[in-house]
XYZ file of C-alpha atoms in Angstrom:
727
model
C 15.358 -130.160 -82.397
C 13.771 -131.795 -79.268
C 10.210 -132.188 -78.492
C 10.317 -128.916 -76.600
C 11.219 -126.868 -79.712
C 9.849 -128.687 -82.582
C 6.329 -128.062 -81.602
C 6.591 -124.320 -81.206
C 8.592 -124.283 -84.499
C 5.784 -126.021 -86.467
C 3.344 -123.804 -84.909
C 5.243 -120.961 -86.370
C 5.593 -122.526 -89.621
C 1.572 -123.163 -89.833
C 0.718 -119.489 -88.960
C 3.228 -118.196 -91.317
C 1.405 -116.262 -94.051
C 3.734 -117.148 -96.757
C 3.543 -120.900 -96.098
C -0.013 -120.584 -95.814
C -1.104 -118.610 -98.997
C 1.838 -118.900 -101.584
C 4.318 -121.591 -102.792
C 7.523 -122.148 -100.569
C 10.860 -123.536 -101.686
C 13.807 -124.719 -99.977
C 14.809 -121.203 -99.277
C 11.723 -120.611 -96.998
C 13.434 -121.371 -93.688
C 16.484 -119.389 -94.600
C 14.274 -116.445 -95.711
C 12.224 -116.543 -92.533
C 14.415 -116.509 -89.509
C 11.595 -115.303 -87.239
C 10.405 -119.016 -87.502
C 12.947 -119.522 -84.637
C 11.376 -117.082 -82.459
C 10.087 -119.939 -80.254
C 7.366 -119.255 -77.701
C 7.980 -121.270 -74.512
C 5.905 -124.124 -74.207
C 3.128 -123.168 -71.614
C 2.850 -126.649 -70.397
C -0.896 -126.110 -69.327
C -2.099 -129.385 -69.073
C 0.868 -130.611 -66.699
C 0.296 -127.429 -64.436
C -3.519 -128.246 -64.299
C -3.002 -131.773 -63.343
C -0.627 -130.267 -60.536
C -3.600 -127.919 -59.567
C -6.142 -130.792 -59.446
C -3.619 -133.111 -57.427
C -3.277 -130.482 -54.947
C -7.002 -129.991 -54.467
C -7.481 -133.770 -54.225
C -4.626 -133.979 -51.451
C -5.231 -130.611 -49.679
C -8.804 -129.517 -50.384
C -10.000 -126.233 -51.704
C -7.188 -123.520 -52.659
C -9.993 -120.585 -51.915
C -10.879 -119.974 -47.962
C -14.137 -122.007 -47.488
C -16.732 -120.620 -45.015
C -19.217 -123.252 -44.973
C -18.358 -127.015 -44.491
C -20.420 -128.040 -47.558
C -19.451 -129.847 -50.680
C -20.350 -128.519 -53.991
C -23.532 -130.161 -55.319
C -23.231 -133.140 -57.997
C -26.128 -132.194 -60.247
C -24.915 -129.958 -63.254
C -27.233 -126.764 -64.287
C -29.177 -127.442 -67.625
C -28.579 -124.572 -70.015
C -32.000 -123.886 -71.500
C -32.233 -123.926 -75.151
C -31.734 -121.108 -77.484
C -32.886 -120.386 -81.135
C -30.370 -119.995 -83.482
C -29.333 -116.795 -85.248
C -28.261 -113.307 -84.057
C -29.675 -112.158 -80.908
C -32.540 -109.445 -80.988
C -31.743 -105.681 -81.136
C -31.425 -104.334 -77.473
C -30.803 -101.043 -75.452
C -26.852 -101.395 -76.256
C -27.802 -101.063 -79.883
C -29.442 -97.685 -79.023
C -26.225 -96.589 -77.161
C -23.688 -97.496 -79.876
C -26.005 -95.533 -82.407
C -26.962 -92.609 -80.384
C -24.311 -91.987 -77.458
C -24.680 -91.732 -73.934
C -27.156 -88.722 -74.049
C -29.342 -90.201 -76.915
C -29.379 -93.563 -74.840
C -30.636 -91.627 -71.550
C -33.210 -89.794 -73.772
C -34.634 -93.318 -75.064
C -34.549 -94.797 -71.572
C -36.814 -91.773 -70.204
C -39.184 -91.919 -73.203
C -39.658 -95.688 -72.804
C -43.093 -96.987 -71.910
C -43.065 -99.528 -68.911
C -40.799 -100.234 -66.295
C -37.293 -101.210 -67.080
C -34.933 -103.707 -65.220
C -31.450 -104.167 -64.492
C -30.444 -107.482 -63.725
C -27.886 -107.991 -60.811
C -27.428 -111.739 -61.239
C -24.111 -111.617 -62.617
C -22.612 -109.294 -59.848
C -24.669 -108.054 -56.627
C -26.940 -110.918 -56.258
C -23.955 -113.479 -55.946
C -21.977 -110.624 -54.075
C -24.619 -110.698 -51.499
C -25.531 -114.358 -50.983
C -22.711 -116.584 -52.340
C -19.789 -114.222 -50.962
C -19.051 -113.125 -54.761
C -17.539 -116.495 -55.488
C -19.511 -117.155 -58.919
C -17.112 -117.888 -61.488
C -16.867 -116.796 -65.202
C -17.306 -120.426 -66.246
C -20.908 -120.586 -65.012
C -21.760 -116.818 -66.168
C -20.484 -117.647 -69.682
C -22.776 -121.001 -69.720
C -26.024 -118.987 -69.427
C -24.763 -115.859 -71.327
C -26.282 -116.666 -75.078
C -29.754 -117.441 -73.250
C -29.680 -113.844 -71.433
C -28.674 -112.351 -74.895
C -31.535 -114.102 -76.838
C -34.364 -113.759 -74.239
C -33.583 -110.615 -72.246
C -32.759 -108.095 -74.875
C -35.005 -105.587 -73.336
C -33.325 -105.111 -69.992
C -31.923 -101.909 -69.103
C -28.714 -103.177 -68.347
C -26.949 -106.477 -66.831
C -24.583 -105.696 -63.804
C -21.607 -107.819 -64.315
C -18.616 -106.205 -63.011
C -16.784 -103.723 -60.390
C -17.554 -103.716 -56.936
C -16.058 -106.908 -55.150
C -15.895 -108.925 -58.071
C -12.798 -107.243 -59.340
C -10.439 -108.193 -56.532
C -12.310 -111.803 -55.631
C -11.942 -112.888 -59.164
C -7.937 -112.702 -58.476
C -7.859 -113.346 -55.277
C -10.004 -116.115 -54.534
C -11.066 -117.798 -58.029
C -7.646 -117.342 -59.734
C -9.000 -115.719 -62.678
C -8.579 -112.443 -64.575
C -11.618 -110.116 -64.128
C -10.772 -108.420 -67.442
C -10.766 -111.798 -69.264
C -14.462 -112.110 -67.552
C -15.655 -108.743 -69.146
C -14.145 -109.651 -72.624
C -15.580 -112.877 -72.706
C -19.196 -111.876 -71.664
C -19.022 -109.072 -74.070
C -18.531 -111.420 -76.733
C -21.461 -113.711 -75.651
C -23.841 -110.693 -74.863
C -23.458 -107.780 -77.670
C -26.910 -106.498 -77.421
C -27.631 -105.592 -73.664
C -25.733 -102.667 -71.935
C -23.329 -103.771 -69.317
C -23.021 -101.888 -66.019
C -20.492 -101.881 -63.425
C -20.261 -100.307 -59.825
C -17.256 -97.573 -59.414
C -16.523 -96.779 -55.846
C -15.873 -92.937 -56.859
C -12.101 -92.138 -56.623
C -11.771 -95.838 -54.845
C -12.175 -96.983 -58.608
C -12.703 -100.979 -57.575
C -10.689 -100.796 -54.468
C -10.965 -100.089 -50.827
C -8.566 -96.974 -50.739
C -7.946 -93.843 -52.551
C -6.097 -93.823 -56.008
C -4.269 -91.108 -57.786
C -6.654 -89.194 -60.037
C -4.965 -90.577 -63.194
C -5.362 -94.080 -62.123
C -9.168 -93.641 -61.675
C -9.349 -92.051 -65.299
C -7.046 -94.734 -66.781
C -9.420 -97.551 -65.059
C -12.360 -96.106 -66.717
C -10.767 -95.907 -69.945
C -9.433 -99.471 -70.014
C -12.913 -100.860 -68.813
C -14.717 -98.881 -71.722
C -12.461 -100.290 -74.301
C -13.079 -103.943 -72.749
C -16.823 -103.591 -73.211
C -18.209 -101.846 -70.206
C -20.986 -99.358 -71.020
C -22.886 -97.800 -67.866
C -20.835 -96.611 -64.805
C -22.539 -96.517 -61.841
C -20.596 -93.874 -59.718
C -20.971 -93.662 -55.895
C -18.971 -92.629 -52.835
C -19.331 -94.314 -49.424
C -20.081 -90.940 -47.646
C -21.745 -89.282 -50.327
C -18.574 -87.000 -50.491
C -19.236 -84.793 -53.568
C -15.444 -84.286 -54.395
C -15.010 -87.865 -54.668
C -18.079 -88.594 -56.804
C -17.367 -85.896 -59.064
C -13.884 -87.270 -60.056
C -15.300 -90.709 -60.684
C -17.971 -89.173 -62.652
C -15.594 -87.251 -64.634
C -13.494 -90.191 -65.344
C -16.376 -92.360 -66.481
C -17.404 -89.384 -68.733
C -14.144 -88.884 -70.255
C -13.932 -92.493 -71.078
C -17.064 -92.357 -73.100
C -19.353 -94.327 -70.565
C -22.740 -93.644 -69.569
C -22.545 -91.781 -66.248
C -24.993 -92.805 -63.507
C -24.331 -90.903 -60.482
C -25.692 -92.789 -57.350
C -26.841 -91.245 -54.131
C -26.235 -93.715 -51.406
C -29.394 -93.866 -49.054
C -29.827 -94.162 -45.442
C -32.141 -93.207 -42.593
C -35.967 -92.611 -43.480
C -37.004 -89.466 -45.226
C -40.450 -90.197 -44.375
C -39.789 -89.944 -40.588
C -39.750 -86.576 -39.089
C -37.747 -87.892 -36.265
C -34.516 -88.533 -38.583
C -33.353 -85.531 -40.055
C -29.733 -85.917 -40.392
C -30.403 -87.403 -44.001
C -33.532 -85.547 -44.833
C -35.368 -85.154 -48.319
C -33.967 -81.688 -48.655
C -30.295 -83.581 -48.159
C -31.036 -85.896 -50.975
C -32.514 -83.177 -53.369
C -29.487 -80.791 -52.760
C -27.087 -83.689 -53.590
C -29.101 -84.601 -56.804
C -28.949 -80.817 -57.823
C -25.111 -80.969 -57.573
C -24.948 -84.535 -59.696
C -27.407 -83.276 -62.426
C -25.620 -79.957 -62.636
C -22.202 -81.981 -63.091
C -23.764 -83.652 -66.242
C -24.838 -87.192 -64.913
C -26.805 -88.954 -67.661
C -28.824 -90.971 -65.220
C -29.638 -90.394 -61.593
C -29.715 -93.343 -59.264
C -30.649 -93.891 -55.471
C -28.506 -96.702 -54.025
C -30.309 -98.157 -51.195
C -27.694 -100.566 -50.227
C -29.262 -101.766 -47.011
C -32.817 -102.100 -48.494
C -34.329 -99.276 -45.927
C -36.294 -97.855 -48.584
C -40.135 -98.305 -47.578
C -43.113 -97.790 -49.885
C -44.005 -94.549 -48.144
C -40.523 -93.082 -48.335
C -40.125 -94.198 -51.997
C -42.798 -92.319 -53.129
C -41.846 -89.236 -51.518
C -38.076 -89.452 -52.531
C -38.774 -90.506 -56.325
C -41.759 -88.270 -56.419
C -39.702 -85.267 -55.582
C -36.748 -86.171 -57.599
C -39.202 -86.822 -60.607
C -40.863 -83.399 -60.087
C -37.596 -81.503 -59.904
C -35.875 -83.306 -62.845
C -38.548 -84.435 -65.526
C -36.080 -85.212 -68.336
C -33.405 -87.316 -66.171
C -33.690 -91.006 -66.242
C -33.982 -92.230 -62.442
C -32.608 -95.515 -61.437
C -33.286 -97.400 -58.206
C -31.144 -100.156 -56.241
C -32.213 -101.884 -53.162
C -31.590 -105.117 -51.278
C -34.619 -107.282 -49.991
C -33.178 -107.852 -46.446
C -36.283 -106.967 -44.732
C -38.446 -108.629 -47.322
C -40.178 -105.345 -48.563
C -38.165 -104.923 -51.710
C -40.724 -105.591 -54.222
C -43.170 -103.445 -52.626
C -40.574 -100.571 -52.465
C -39.605 -100.924 -56.082
C -43.215 -101.215 -57.378
C -43.777 -97.855 -55.269
C -40.536 -96.193 -56.743
C -42.069 -97.153 -60.362
C -45.451 -95.665 -59.589
C -43.634 -92.345 -58.477
C -41.730 -92.111 -61.747
C -38.503 -94.229 -61.614
C -37.800 -95.595 -65.055
C -35.574 -98.375 -63.829
C -35.241 -100.755 -60.942
C -32.753 -103.460 -59.946
C -33.670 -107.243 -59.754
C -32.170 -110.479 -59.325
C -33.523 -113.708 -61.056
C -35.877 -115.692 -58.516
C -33.373 -118.248 -57.446
C -30.683 -115.734 -56.655
C -33.132 -113.231 -55.135
C -34.419 -112.250 -51.804
C -32.864 -111.863 -48.422
C -29.680 -109.821 -48.804
C -29.814 -109.816 -52.420
C -32.071 -107.888 -54.819
C -35.803 -108.224 -54.896
C -37.111 -110.887 -57.382
C -37.319 -110.575 -61.258
C -40.260 -112.901 -61.520
C -42.125 -111.098 -58.968
C -41.930 -107.619 -60.260
C -42.340 -109.089 -63.796
C -45.505 -110.767 -62.778
C -46.966 -107.728 -60.558
C -46.323 -105.288 -63.651
C -47.874 -107.458 -66.294
C -50.809 -106.006 -68.003
C -50.413 -102.492 -66.138
C -48.683 -99.345 -67.523
C -45.284 -100.713 -65.707
C -45.243 -103.833 -68.078
C -41.618 -104.823 -68.354
C -42.259 -106.774 -71.569
C -40.202 -109.661 -70.172
C -41.725 -113.193 -70.790
C -42.359 -114.871 -67.492
C -41.604 -118.343 -68.610
C -37.909 -117.199 -69.676
C -37.660 -115.948 -66.264
C -38.391 -119.507 -64.868
C -36.059 -120.868 -67.325
C -33.323 -118.520 -66.279
C -33.863 -119.207 -62.583
C -34.071 -122.842 -62.992
C -30.242 -122.505 -64.138
C -29.238 -120.630 -61.185
C -30.922 -122.591 -58.899
C -28.891 -125.437 -59.717
C -25.821 -123.588 -60.381
C -26.087 -122.125 -56.958
C -25.693 -125.666 -55.593
C -22.067 -125.711 -56.877
C -21.488 -122.820 -54.489
C -22.839 -124.310 -51.498
C -19.609 -123.858 -49.606
C -20.298 -119.995 -49.805
C -24.016 -120.175 -49.558
C -25.562 -117.635 -47.093
C -28.320 -119.893 -46.448
C -26.148 -122.224 -44.639
C -26.146 -119.986 -41.510
C -28.663 -117.473 -42.476
C -32.169 -118.669 -42.753
C -34.330 -115.616 -43.457
C -34.083 -111.871 -44.032
C -34.663 -109.617 -41.064
C -36.458 -106.415 -40.520
C -34.004 -105.420 -38.028
C -32.188 -104.002 -40.693
C -34.269 -100.782 -40.247
C -32.615 -100.432 -37.024
C -29.083 -101.396 -37.836
C -28.758 -100.243 -41.471
C -26.329 -103.052 -42.278
C -25.833 -103.137 -46.168
C -27.105 -106.286 -47.825
C -23.363 -107.446 -48.980
C -22.190 -107.025 -45.631
C -24.994 -108.385 -43.677
C -24.099 -111.928 -45.145
C -20.104 -111.046 -44.522
C -20.572 -110.178 -40.912
C -22.778 -113.161 -40.449
C -20.151 -115.543 -41.652
C -17.353 -113.770 -39.764
C -19.373 -113.804 -36.507
C -19.746 -117.802 -37.171
C -16.001 -118.079 -38.100
C -14.898 -116.201 -34.940
C -17.058 -118.235 -32.815
C -19.508 -115.368 -32.270
C -22.213 -117.155 -34.204
C -24.592 -117.080 -30.881
C -23.605 -113.292 -30.640
C -24.663 -112.297 -34.035
C -27.393 -110.326 -32.386
C -24.994 -108.622 -30.226
C -22.924 -107.819 -33.450
C -26.035 -106.068 -35.149
C -26.586 -104.083 -31.985
C -23.044 -103.091 -31.675
C -23.013 -102.003 -35.550
C -25.797 -99.507 -34.701
C -23.904 -98.415 -31.599
C -20.659 -98.244 -33.672
C -22.513 -96.121 -36.388
C -23.590 -93.731 -33.604
C -20.073 -93.374 -32.282
C -18.690 -92.632 -35.724
C -21.327 -89.779 -36.109
C -24.354 -91.690 -38.040
C -22.560 -92.459 -41.502
C -23.722 -93.371 -44.957
C -22.607 -97.089 -44.649
C -21.399 -98.761 -48.034
C -18.074 -100.117 -48.864
C -15.594 -99.150 -47.656
C -17.509 -96.980 -44.972
C -19.634 -99.898 -43.817
C -16.399 -101.815 -43.365
C -15.259 -99.277 -40.884
C -18.610 -99.454 -38.874
C -18.358 -103.279 -38.813
C -14.714 -103.499 -37.722
C -15.709 -101.130 -34.911
C -18.766 -103.297 -34.287
C -16.799 -106.551 -33.852
C -13.885 -104.920 -31.852
C -16.686 -103.752 -29.427
C -18.058 -107.357 -29.242
C -14.724 -108.898 -28.904
C -13.660 -106.678 -26.060
C -16.957 -106.516 -24.565
C -17.064 -102.696 -24.797
C -20.282 -100.645 -24.770
C -20.530 -97.409 -26.771
C -20.213 -95.252 -23.438
C -16.914 -97.055 -22.592
C -15.482 -96.683 -26.166
C -16.354 -92.913 -25.830
C -14.678 -92.964 -22.363
C -11.522 -94.942 -23.205
C -10.994 -93.703 -26.654
C -7.539 -92.214 -25.970
C -6.126 -95.738 -24.616
C -8.026 -98.266 -26.828
C -6.217 -99.820 -29.720
C -8.637 -99.339 -32.772
C -8.924 -101.225 -35.644
C -6.652 -99.318 -38.439
C -9.557 -98.820 -40.715
C -11.279 -96.749 -37.928
C -8.314 -94.723 -37.246
C -7.738 -94.171 -40.977
C -11.137 -92.931 -41.315
C -11.008 -90.630 -38.745
C -7.704 -89.186 -40.177
C -9.942 -88.395 -43.378
C -8.339 -91.333 -45.490
C -11.686 -91.710 -47.301
C -13.173 -88.352 -47.303
C -15.234 -86.139 -44.849
C -18.652 -87.296 -43.825
C -22.087 -85.142 -43.880
C -22.026 -83.223 -40.841
C -18.179 -83.559 -40.342
C -16.287 -85.880 -38.081
C -17.535 -86.735 -34.326
C -15.844 -84.812 -31.727
C -14.402 -85.065 -29.053
C -14.129 -88.850 -30.211
C -12.010 -88.142 -33.182
C -9.273 -85.957 -31.325
C -9.004 -88.535 -28.583
C -8.340 -91.547 -31.045
C -6.040 -89.565 -33.049
C -4.042 -87.422 -30.427
C -1.106 -86.031 -32.535
C -1.699 -88.184 -35.755
C -1.851 -86.506 -39.075
C -5.164 -85.408 -40.448
C -5.840 -85.150 -44.375
C -7.846 -81.904 -45.292
C -10.154 -82.083 -48.340
C -10.300 -84.746 -50.850
C -7.865 -87.583 -50.195
C -6.925 -88.310 -53.781
C -5.985 -84.770 -54.591
C -2.562 -85.060 -52.742
C -1.404 -88.125 -54.175
C 1.414 -87.955 -56.845
C 0.168 -89.200 -60.440
C 0.943 -93.160 -60.900
C 3.629 -93.730 -63.428
C 2.037 -96.676 -65.633
C 5.204 -96.913 -67.737
C 7.340 -97.750 -64.995
C 4.663 -100.036 -63.544
C 4.353 -101.791 -66.863
C 8.242 -102.256 -67.203
C 8.220 -103.587 -63.546
C 5.780 -106.112 -64.336
C 7.333 -107.236 -67.430
C 10.594 -107.664 -65.908
C 8.875 -110.092 -63.183
C 6.429 -111.684 -65.278
C 7.581 -111.615 -68.824
C 6.447 -109.836 -72.003
C 2.961 -111.026 -72.022
C 1.678 -108.566 -69.892
C -1.368 -106.780 -71.099
C -2.735 -102.900 -70.516
C -5.460 -104.699 -68.371
C -2.919 -106.491 -66.329
C -1.223 -103.128 -65.664
C -4.562 -101.825 -64.393
C -4.877 -104.841 -61.965
C -1.670 -104.352 -60.662
C -2.331 -100.416 -60.042
C -5.539 -101.480 -58.202
C -4.268 -104.293 -56.297
C -0.256 -104.705 -56.530
C -0.129 -107.678 -53.848
C -3.122 -109.527 -55.059
C -2.148 -109.212 -58.841
C 1.293 -110.631 -57.828
C -0.084 -113.670 -56.025
C -2.578 -114.253 -58.936
C 0.431 -114.355 -61.371
C 2.412 -116.561 -59.269
C -0.589 -118.954 -58.809
C -1.391 -119.253 -62.482
C 2.347 -119.741 -63.351
C 2.249 -122.896 -61.088
C -1.225 -123.989 -61.575
C -1.934 -122.682 -64.923
C -5.622 -121.739 -66.380
C -7.750 -123.019 -63.613
C -10.481 -120.772 -65.048
C -10.961 -123.666 -67.670
C -11.980 -126.261 -65.063
C -15.757 -126.678 -64.158
C -16.649 -125.236 -60.724
C -16.908 -128.634 -58.947
C -13.365 -129.787 -60.219
C -12.108 -126.155 -59.256
C -13.249 -126.354 -55.534
C -13.182 -130.029 -54.823
C -11.124 -131.935 -57.351
C -12.114 -135.141 -59.267
C -13.072 -138.343 -57.512
C -10.824 -141.300 -57.974
C -11.801 -143.051 -61.391
C -13.605 -139.973 -62.455
C -13.206 -139.097 -66.334
C -13.713 -135.335 -67.470
C -12.898 -133.005 -70.415
C -11.244 -129.609 -69.883
C -11.320 -127.064 -72.889
C -8.120 -125.183 -72.925
C -9.157 -122.891 -75.911
C -11.433 -123.580 -78.582
C -10.906 -127.201 -80.224
C -8.126 -127.908 -77.861
C -9.404 -130.188 -75.225
C -7.953 -132.473 -72.536
C -9.062 -135.776 -71.775
C -8.454 -136.499 -68.073
C -9.041 -139.481 -65.740
C -7.908 -139.331 -61.916
C -6.309 -142.564 -61.241
C -5.019 -142.887 -57.742
C -3.612 -141.057 -54.523
C -0.246 -142.418 -53.352
C 1.137 -142.629 -49.950
C 2.699 -140.159 -47.873
C 6.421 -140.110 -48.662
C 9.362 -139.042 -46.003
C 9.204 -135.369 -47.562
C 5.427 -135.135 -46.708
C 4.345 -135.528 -50.295
C 1.968 -137.627 -52.088
C 2.233 -138.831 -55.758
C -1.235 -138.435 -57.603
C -1.720 -140.544 -60.728
C -3.764 -139.141 -63.873
C -4.384 -140.389 -67.412
C -3.985 -137.352 -69.747
C -5.259 -138.000 -73.300
C -4.621 -141.724 -72.720
C -0.992 -141.405 -71.233
C -0.117 -141.963 -67.695
C 1.188 -138.849 -65.981
C 1.704 -138.126 -62.144
C 2.557 -135.027 -59.938
C 3.963 -134.759 -56.492
C 1.956 -133.048 -54.115
C 2.960 -131.666 -50.742
C 0.517 -132.584 -48.277
C -0.229 -129.583 -45.871
C -2.536 -131.193 -43.636
C 0.109 -133.946 -42.967
C 2.908 -131.390 -42.487
C 0.832 -129.487 -40.042
C 0.098 -132.760 -38.046
C 3.900 -133.078 -37.965
C 4.119 -129.668 -36.821
C 1.207 -129.439 -34.648
C 0.454 -125.885 -33.672
C -0.234 -125.338 -30.028
C -3.522 -124.019 -28.608
C -3.487 -121.101 -26.025
C -4.358 -122.089 -22.416
C -6.748 -119.575 -21.083
C -5.741 -120.592 -17.664
C -2.061 -119.380 -18.333
C -1.811 -115.882 -18.064
C -0.018 -114.295 -20.868
C -0.680 -116.817 -23.638
C -2.191 -115.038 -26.438
C -4.639 -116.869 -28.888
C -6.063 -116.161 -32.156
C -9.439 -114.554 -31.673
C -10.523 -116.144 -34.964
C -9.346 -118.306 -37.970
C -7.125 -116.066 -40.349
C -3.858 -115.455 -41.740
C -1.264 -113.392 -39.744
C -0.714 -110.299 -41.984
C 1.856 -108.352 -39.404
C 3.460 -109.068 -36.286
C 4.166 -105.967 -34.589
C 6.567 -107.043 -31.754
C 9.794 -108.936 -31.297
C 11.040 -111.414 -28.722
C 12.361 -109.364 -25.754
C 10.221 -106.446 -26.320
C 8.276 -104.619 -23.566
C 4.739 -104.423 -24.015
C 1.798 -102.293 -22.590
C -1.751 -103.812 -21.908
C -3.841 -103.080 -24.641
C -0.699 -102.536 -27.155
C -1.182 -103.943 -30.835
C 0.674 -107.297 -30.868
C -0.283 -108.299 -34.435
C -2.921 -108.129 -37.291
C -5.077 -111.078 -38.455
C -6.804 -111.090 -41.744
C -9.983 -113.200 -42.449
C -12.940 -112.600 -44.784
C -11.706 -109.017 -46.038
C -11.443 -107.803 -42.305
C -8.392 -107.025 -40.444
C -8.432 -107.626 -36.830
C -5.835 -106.146 -34.451
C -4.723 -108.415 -31.599
C -3.852 -106.449 -28.530
C -1.858 -107.535 -25.408
C -3.960 -108.548 -22.622
C -1.397 -107.361 -19.995
C 1.822 -105.587 -19.388
C 4.967 -107.580 -19.710
C 7.886 -108.756 -21.983
C 7.330 -110.982 -25.176
C 8.693 -114.300 -23.978
C 8.017 -116.256 -27.609
C 6.276 -115.575 -30.791
C 4.588 -118.881 -32.254
C 2.904 -117.386 -35.364
C 5.106 -115.702 -37.629
C 3.556 -113.528 -40.596
C 1.798 -115.473 -43.220
C 0.890 -118.242 -40.720
C -2.760 -119.683 -41.200
C -4.368 -119.955 -37.682
C -7.454 -121.807 -36.241
C -9.402 -119.967 -33.632
C -7.376 -120.120 -30.295
C -4.081 -121.008 -31.923
C -1.044 -119.803 -29.550
C 0.153 -116.484 -31.366
C 2.679 -115.410 -28.458
C 3.498 -115.550 -24.848
C 4.139 -112.716 -22.490
C 5.391 -112.923 -19.147
C 5.175 -110.161 -16.428
C-alpha cells in the first residue's frame, strides 16, 4: 500500500463500528471488504497553498471595486457567558408553529427589531461581500445577548449568488453553520417571489423545492416580495414558503409618497387593496418593504395607521434604508402608528444606504411603551466587533467613493442596495463625475418605463436604461423618439416583453411597441408557462460531472445558478475550501515570513508559513515556497499580470474612426459579430459584464468588421480595443 491508500484505509479502520466497540481477530480484514472502499485523498492543504500562492502572485481572486487593502487589525470577539443561550422567539415558533408565532408577536409589549447586519446591511454598504468566517465569529455573542430579537436576517437576496460567485463558498453551508451557532433567534431570508433568489423566473416546482430545502436547513421566516408588486408572482412565493412550513411574511414594496396628494399612482388606496389580497391569501405577517428609504414620518403614520386599523390582528413589519438620513424618525413614527417590528442594523454597519441604527432606536425607545428590552451596552460591544471587521472589507466599502447619504433619493427613488452599486459602477466606467447625471437619468428612465416599483430585478432594468442614456448622451425625449432604432440593454427589452410580470398600470405605450416591434410577448404570469424542472436528471448530470458527493443543496444551487455553481465547483476543486481562510488571507494572501493557522475542520489545523516568491520562468510562472506543518512545500503559479504584459492589449484610439473600445472595465460575455460581417450603425457588437450589470456595446458606424481583439471571456480595462470596423 502507498501513502495515498494507507491513510484512507486506516481512517476506515478507525471509524469501523466492530473495530471500535468489540474484539477483532485476524479475520477482521477479510470479513470487512468495505475497508477498501477508499475515499480519494482531498489534498485540501496543497490546494489551499495553491490558492494562497495564486493570490500572492496575482492579487485577489474576487473583483475589487476600490483600490484599498484589508485592514491589518483583527476584530475582538466580545466575551460571552458559558452555558446555553437564553430562550428566544424561535423557541416560540418551534413550539406554537407559524400562526402561534404571529399571535405572540402581535401580543408582545414594546417594539421588536429585526437585525439586518448579517445580510442587507453588508449587501448595501459592502457589496454583499461579508464572508461566513466573520459571521460565525460573532454568532455566539448574538445568540446570548440578542435573544429577544424578532429575527436575524442572514440569507437570500444577493447573498446566495455572491457567496458562490465572489466568495467561493456555499450559501447552504453558511445557513447550516449559523443555525448551529444561533439556535434561539428566528432566521429570516428575502425571497424574490417567483424569482426565488435569482434575477429570472423559475418553474413553479423549483421555487417550491427551494423553500422546502431552505426550511430543512434552518430558515424560519420568508419575506416574500415581487419587484413589481405583481400579485400572481407574490402568491406563488407565499404558497411555496407556506407549504414548506415557513413563516410567510408578504412584503409590499413601497414607492412614491402616500402623504403627497400630487403622487397618486401609488396611493394609500393602492397599498390597502394590495394588503387585503395578501391577508386574504393567508400571510402570517404583513411587511412594508421601503427599499429606497422613501417613507417620511407623516407618510409612515398614514400608511401604518391605516393598515393597523384595517388589520388589527396581523403583525406589521417595516423595512427601510437610511439613504436620506431620516430612517430612525420614520421607523419610530411607524412604531407609534402600530408597527410591531422594524428593521435595524448594528450602528457601525448602519446609516447611509444601509438600515437605521440599532443603537439609536434602542436608545430612543428606552423607557417608553416601545422599549425594545435590548441592553444598549451589548449593542456597543456588537458594534465594536463590526467596526473593526468592516475594515477587513475596505476594498468593497461604499465610503471609499460615497461620503454621505443624500436626500435626493426622494427624487430618484434608487433602492439602497442599488445606490451603492450604481455609485461603484459610475466610478468604474469613468462616470464618477457624472454620478449626478446617472441619478437624474435614473429618474427619467423610470418615467420612460411608466413609473415602476423599483427593487431587484426591476430596479436593475431602470439602472441599465439610465446608464445607457448617460453613456450615449440621450435625453428622455430622444429615447422616446428613437425607440425603434436604438439597441437597448437586454434587460429593458425582456422587461417590455413581459419576462418579469406586468407592472401596475400596464406597460408604457407607444414606447413598448416601438422597442419590441415584432418580438414575442408573454401574457400573464411568466413562470406559469415554464415546464417543470427535472431535479432527478439535474442531480444525475451533476454527479456525472462532479462525483457522488453532490448534496440536495448543491442541486438547488445549480437549479438557481447553473453557470455560477459550475464555476464555483471548478474553483474549489482546484483551490480547496478557501472559506477556511481568514478574510485578510482570502483577499490579500500572506506576507513573506508570515506564520498563520488554518482550521480545515474541528481539530484539523494546518500551520503555514509563507517563505518566498520565486522569479518568473520562461513559461510565465513563479514558484511560491511555504512551510506546511514544518515541511517545505512549493507551488507553481502562472503570473497573469506578467502574461498580460507579454501579450499587451492595445487601447482604442479615439482619433481613428472605427476602433471600438470598452466603455468600462469588464468581462466579454458574448461577441455578436464575426470578422467580415457587415454591421449597421447602432447594431450590437458584444456584451460586457461588470458588477452584476450587462452592457451592450453598439457599433458607432456602418461598415465591415475588420478585426476582433477581445474574444469571449477576455477581461478588459476601460478603453481596451474590442474590434475594428472599416467603412
